[in-house]
XYZ file of N, CA and C in Angstrom:
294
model
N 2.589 5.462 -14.869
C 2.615 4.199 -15.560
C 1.197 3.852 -16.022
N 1.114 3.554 -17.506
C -0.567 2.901 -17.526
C -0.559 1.864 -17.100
N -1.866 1.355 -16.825
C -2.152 0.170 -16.587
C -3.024 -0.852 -17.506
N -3.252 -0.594 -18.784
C -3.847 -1.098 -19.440
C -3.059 -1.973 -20.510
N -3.369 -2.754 -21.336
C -2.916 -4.136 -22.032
C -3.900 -3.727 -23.582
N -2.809 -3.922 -24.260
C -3.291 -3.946 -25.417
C -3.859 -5.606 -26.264
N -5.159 -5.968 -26.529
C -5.776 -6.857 -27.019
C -5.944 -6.671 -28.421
N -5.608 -7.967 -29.079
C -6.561 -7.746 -30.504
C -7.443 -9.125 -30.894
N -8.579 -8.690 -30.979
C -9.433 -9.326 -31.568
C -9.745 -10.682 -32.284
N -10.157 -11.578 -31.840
C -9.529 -12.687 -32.531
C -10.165 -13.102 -34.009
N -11.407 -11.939 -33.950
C -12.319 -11.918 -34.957
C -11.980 -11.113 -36.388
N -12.498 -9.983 -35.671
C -11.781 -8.567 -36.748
C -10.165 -8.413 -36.746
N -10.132 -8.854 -35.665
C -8.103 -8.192 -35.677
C -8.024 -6.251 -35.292
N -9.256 -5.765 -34.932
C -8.702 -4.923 -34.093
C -8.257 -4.495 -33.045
N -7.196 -3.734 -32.817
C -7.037 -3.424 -31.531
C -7.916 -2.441 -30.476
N -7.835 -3.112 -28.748
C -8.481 -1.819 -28.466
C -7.663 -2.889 -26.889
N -7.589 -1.292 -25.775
C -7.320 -1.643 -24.669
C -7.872 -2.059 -23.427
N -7.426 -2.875 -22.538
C -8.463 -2.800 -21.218
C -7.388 -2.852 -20.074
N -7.870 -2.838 -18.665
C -6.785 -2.970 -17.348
C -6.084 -4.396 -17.522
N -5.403 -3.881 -16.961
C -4.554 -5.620 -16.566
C -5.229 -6.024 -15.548
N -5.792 -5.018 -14.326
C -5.905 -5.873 -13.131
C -7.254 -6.900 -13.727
N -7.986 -6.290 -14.547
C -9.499 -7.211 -14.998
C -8.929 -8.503 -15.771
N -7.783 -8.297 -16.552
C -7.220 -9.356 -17.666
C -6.209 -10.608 -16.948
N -7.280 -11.512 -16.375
C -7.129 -12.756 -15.606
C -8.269 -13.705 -15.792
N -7.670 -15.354 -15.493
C -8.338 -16.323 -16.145
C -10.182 -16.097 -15.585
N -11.041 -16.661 -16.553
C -12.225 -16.388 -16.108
C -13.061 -15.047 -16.862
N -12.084 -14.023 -16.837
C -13.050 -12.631 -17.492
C -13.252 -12.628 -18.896
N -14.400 -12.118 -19.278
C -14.837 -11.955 -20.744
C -15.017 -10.619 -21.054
N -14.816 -10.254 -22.405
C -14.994 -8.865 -22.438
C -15.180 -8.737 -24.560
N -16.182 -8.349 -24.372
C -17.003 -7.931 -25.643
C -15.952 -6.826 -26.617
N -15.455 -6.874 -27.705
C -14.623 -6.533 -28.531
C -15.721 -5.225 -28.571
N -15.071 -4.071 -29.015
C -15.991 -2.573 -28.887
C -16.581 -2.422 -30.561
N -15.259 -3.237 -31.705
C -16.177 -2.533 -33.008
C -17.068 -4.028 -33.506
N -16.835 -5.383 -33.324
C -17.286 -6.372 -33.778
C -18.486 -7.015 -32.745
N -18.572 -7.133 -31.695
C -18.768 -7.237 -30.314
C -19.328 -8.594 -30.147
N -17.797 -8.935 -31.011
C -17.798 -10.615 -30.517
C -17.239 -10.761 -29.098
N -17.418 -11.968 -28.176
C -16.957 -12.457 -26.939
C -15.752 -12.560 -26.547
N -14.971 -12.654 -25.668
C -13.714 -12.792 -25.786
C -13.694 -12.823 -24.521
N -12.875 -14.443 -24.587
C -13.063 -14.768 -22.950
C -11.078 -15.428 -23.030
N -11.087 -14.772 -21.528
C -9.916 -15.048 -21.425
C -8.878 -15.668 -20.269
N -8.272 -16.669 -20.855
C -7.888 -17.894 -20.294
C -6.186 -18.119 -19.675
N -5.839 -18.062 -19.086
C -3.990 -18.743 -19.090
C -4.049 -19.806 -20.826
N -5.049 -21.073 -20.471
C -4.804 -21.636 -21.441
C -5.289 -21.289 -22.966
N -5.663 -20.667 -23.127
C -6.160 -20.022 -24.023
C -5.286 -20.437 -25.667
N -5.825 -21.564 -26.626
C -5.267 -22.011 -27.781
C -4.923 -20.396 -28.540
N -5.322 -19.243 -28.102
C -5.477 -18.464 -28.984
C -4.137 -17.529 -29.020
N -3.686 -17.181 -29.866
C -2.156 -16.512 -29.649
C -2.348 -14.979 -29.287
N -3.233 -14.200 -29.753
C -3.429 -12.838 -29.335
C -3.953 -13.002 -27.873
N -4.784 -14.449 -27.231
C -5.037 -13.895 -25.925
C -4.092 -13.938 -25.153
N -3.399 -15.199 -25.332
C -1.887 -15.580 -24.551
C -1.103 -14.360 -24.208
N -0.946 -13.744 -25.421
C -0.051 -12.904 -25.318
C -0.553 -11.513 -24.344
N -1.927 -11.143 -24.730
C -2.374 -10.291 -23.427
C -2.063 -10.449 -22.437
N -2.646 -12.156 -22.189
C -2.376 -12.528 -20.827
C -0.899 -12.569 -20.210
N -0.228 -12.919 -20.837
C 1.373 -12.682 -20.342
C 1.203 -10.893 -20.063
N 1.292 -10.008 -20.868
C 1.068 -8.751 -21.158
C 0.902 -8.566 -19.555
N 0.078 -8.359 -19.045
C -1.427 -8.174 -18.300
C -0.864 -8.810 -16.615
N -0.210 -9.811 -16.864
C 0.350 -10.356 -15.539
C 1.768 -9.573 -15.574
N 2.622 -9.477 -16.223
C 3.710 -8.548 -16.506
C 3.471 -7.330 -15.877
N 2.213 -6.853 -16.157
C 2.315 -4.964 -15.854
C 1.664 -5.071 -14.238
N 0.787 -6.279 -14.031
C 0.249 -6.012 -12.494
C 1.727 -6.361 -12.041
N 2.785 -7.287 -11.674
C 3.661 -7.654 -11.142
C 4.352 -6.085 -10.762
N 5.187 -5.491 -12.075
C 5.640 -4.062 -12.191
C 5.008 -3.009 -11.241
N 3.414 -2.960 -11.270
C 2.646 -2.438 -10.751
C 2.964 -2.572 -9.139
N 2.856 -3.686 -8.442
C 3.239 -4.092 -7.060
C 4.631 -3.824 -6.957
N 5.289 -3.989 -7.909
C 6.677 -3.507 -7.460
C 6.811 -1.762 -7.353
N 6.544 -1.282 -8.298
C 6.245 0.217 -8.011
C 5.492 0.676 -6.693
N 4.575 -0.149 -6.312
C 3.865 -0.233 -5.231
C 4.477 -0.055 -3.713
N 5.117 -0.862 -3.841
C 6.070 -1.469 -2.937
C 7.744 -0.628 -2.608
N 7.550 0.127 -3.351
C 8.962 0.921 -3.911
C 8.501 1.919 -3.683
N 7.457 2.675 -3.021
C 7.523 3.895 -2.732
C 7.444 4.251 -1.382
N 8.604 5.032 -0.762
C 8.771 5.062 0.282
C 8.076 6.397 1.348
N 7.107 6.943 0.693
C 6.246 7.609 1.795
C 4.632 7.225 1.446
N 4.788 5.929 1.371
C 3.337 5.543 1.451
C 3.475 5.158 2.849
N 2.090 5.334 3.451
C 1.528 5.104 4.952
C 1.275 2.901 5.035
N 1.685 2.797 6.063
C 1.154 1.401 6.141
C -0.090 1.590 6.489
N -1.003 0.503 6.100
C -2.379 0.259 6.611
C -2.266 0.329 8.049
N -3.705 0.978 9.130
C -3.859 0.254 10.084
C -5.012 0.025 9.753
N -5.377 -1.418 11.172
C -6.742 -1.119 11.196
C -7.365 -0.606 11.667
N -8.989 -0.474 11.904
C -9.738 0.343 12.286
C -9.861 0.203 13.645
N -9.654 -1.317 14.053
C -10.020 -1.946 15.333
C -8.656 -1.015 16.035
N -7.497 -0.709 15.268
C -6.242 0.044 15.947
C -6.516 1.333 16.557
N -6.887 1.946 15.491
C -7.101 3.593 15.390
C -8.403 3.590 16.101
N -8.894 3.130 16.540
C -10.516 3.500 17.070
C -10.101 2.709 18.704
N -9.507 2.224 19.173
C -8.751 2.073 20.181
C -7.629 3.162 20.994
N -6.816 3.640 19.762
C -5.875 4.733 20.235
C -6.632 6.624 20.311
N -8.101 6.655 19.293
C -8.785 7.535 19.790
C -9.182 7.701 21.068
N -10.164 6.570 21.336
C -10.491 6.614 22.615
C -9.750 6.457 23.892
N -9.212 5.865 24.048
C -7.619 6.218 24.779
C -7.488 7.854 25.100
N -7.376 8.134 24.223
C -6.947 9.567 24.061
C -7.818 10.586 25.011
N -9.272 10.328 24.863
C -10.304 11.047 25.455
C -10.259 10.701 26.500
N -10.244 9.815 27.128
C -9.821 8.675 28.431
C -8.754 9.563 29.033
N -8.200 9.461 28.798
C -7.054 10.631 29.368
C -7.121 11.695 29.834
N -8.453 12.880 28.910
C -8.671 13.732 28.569
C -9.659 13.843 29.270
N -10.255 12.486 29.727
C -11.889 13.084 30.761
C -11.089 12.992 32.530
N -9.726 12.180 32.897
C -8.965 12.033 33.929
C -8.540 13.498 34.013
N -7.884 14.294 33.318
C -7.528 15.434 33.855
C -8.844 16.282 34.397
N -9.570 16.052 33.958
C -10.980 17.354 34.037
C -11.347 16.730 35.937
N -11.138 15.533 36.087
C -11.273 15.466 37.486
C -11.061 15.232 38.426
């Protein structure tokens, strides 16, 4: 699946792509052939950003669902877990030796 969102320009009107996960309220990102500003908003009066932005929240959502939908991914542990059940282990391992 890509993960990128197609933008166009509110200046030139060209297109060019970026991630969805970056395309959320707050980020700006410099157009590549005009390299006007382009800052981007939920509220955004502008109809090409809106529409990214819908775009962009659409594909991360999909994204977590694909995420979430695959059934031999490992759950996280933590470290504080696994670095507990190592030593344990050796613990055990220094009891037999005496």
């Amino acid at each position: 699946m890509e993960d990128s969102v197609q933008i166009r320009c509110t200046r030139c009107k060209n297109v060019f792509r970026d991630r969805a996960k970056r395309l959320q309220s707050g980020y700006s990102r410099q157009c590549p052939s005009c390299e006007v500003v382009l800052f981007f908003d939920e509220d955004s009066p502008n109809p090409h950003i809106k529409k990214a932005m819908r775009a962009a929240r659409r594909l991360r959502k999909e994204m977590r669902q694909m995420e979430s939908m695959q059934p031999g991914r490992a759950t996280a542990v933590s470290r504080r877990f696994s670095g507990r059940s190592a030593s344990t282990a050796q613990d055990e391992g220094a009891d037999d030796e005496g």
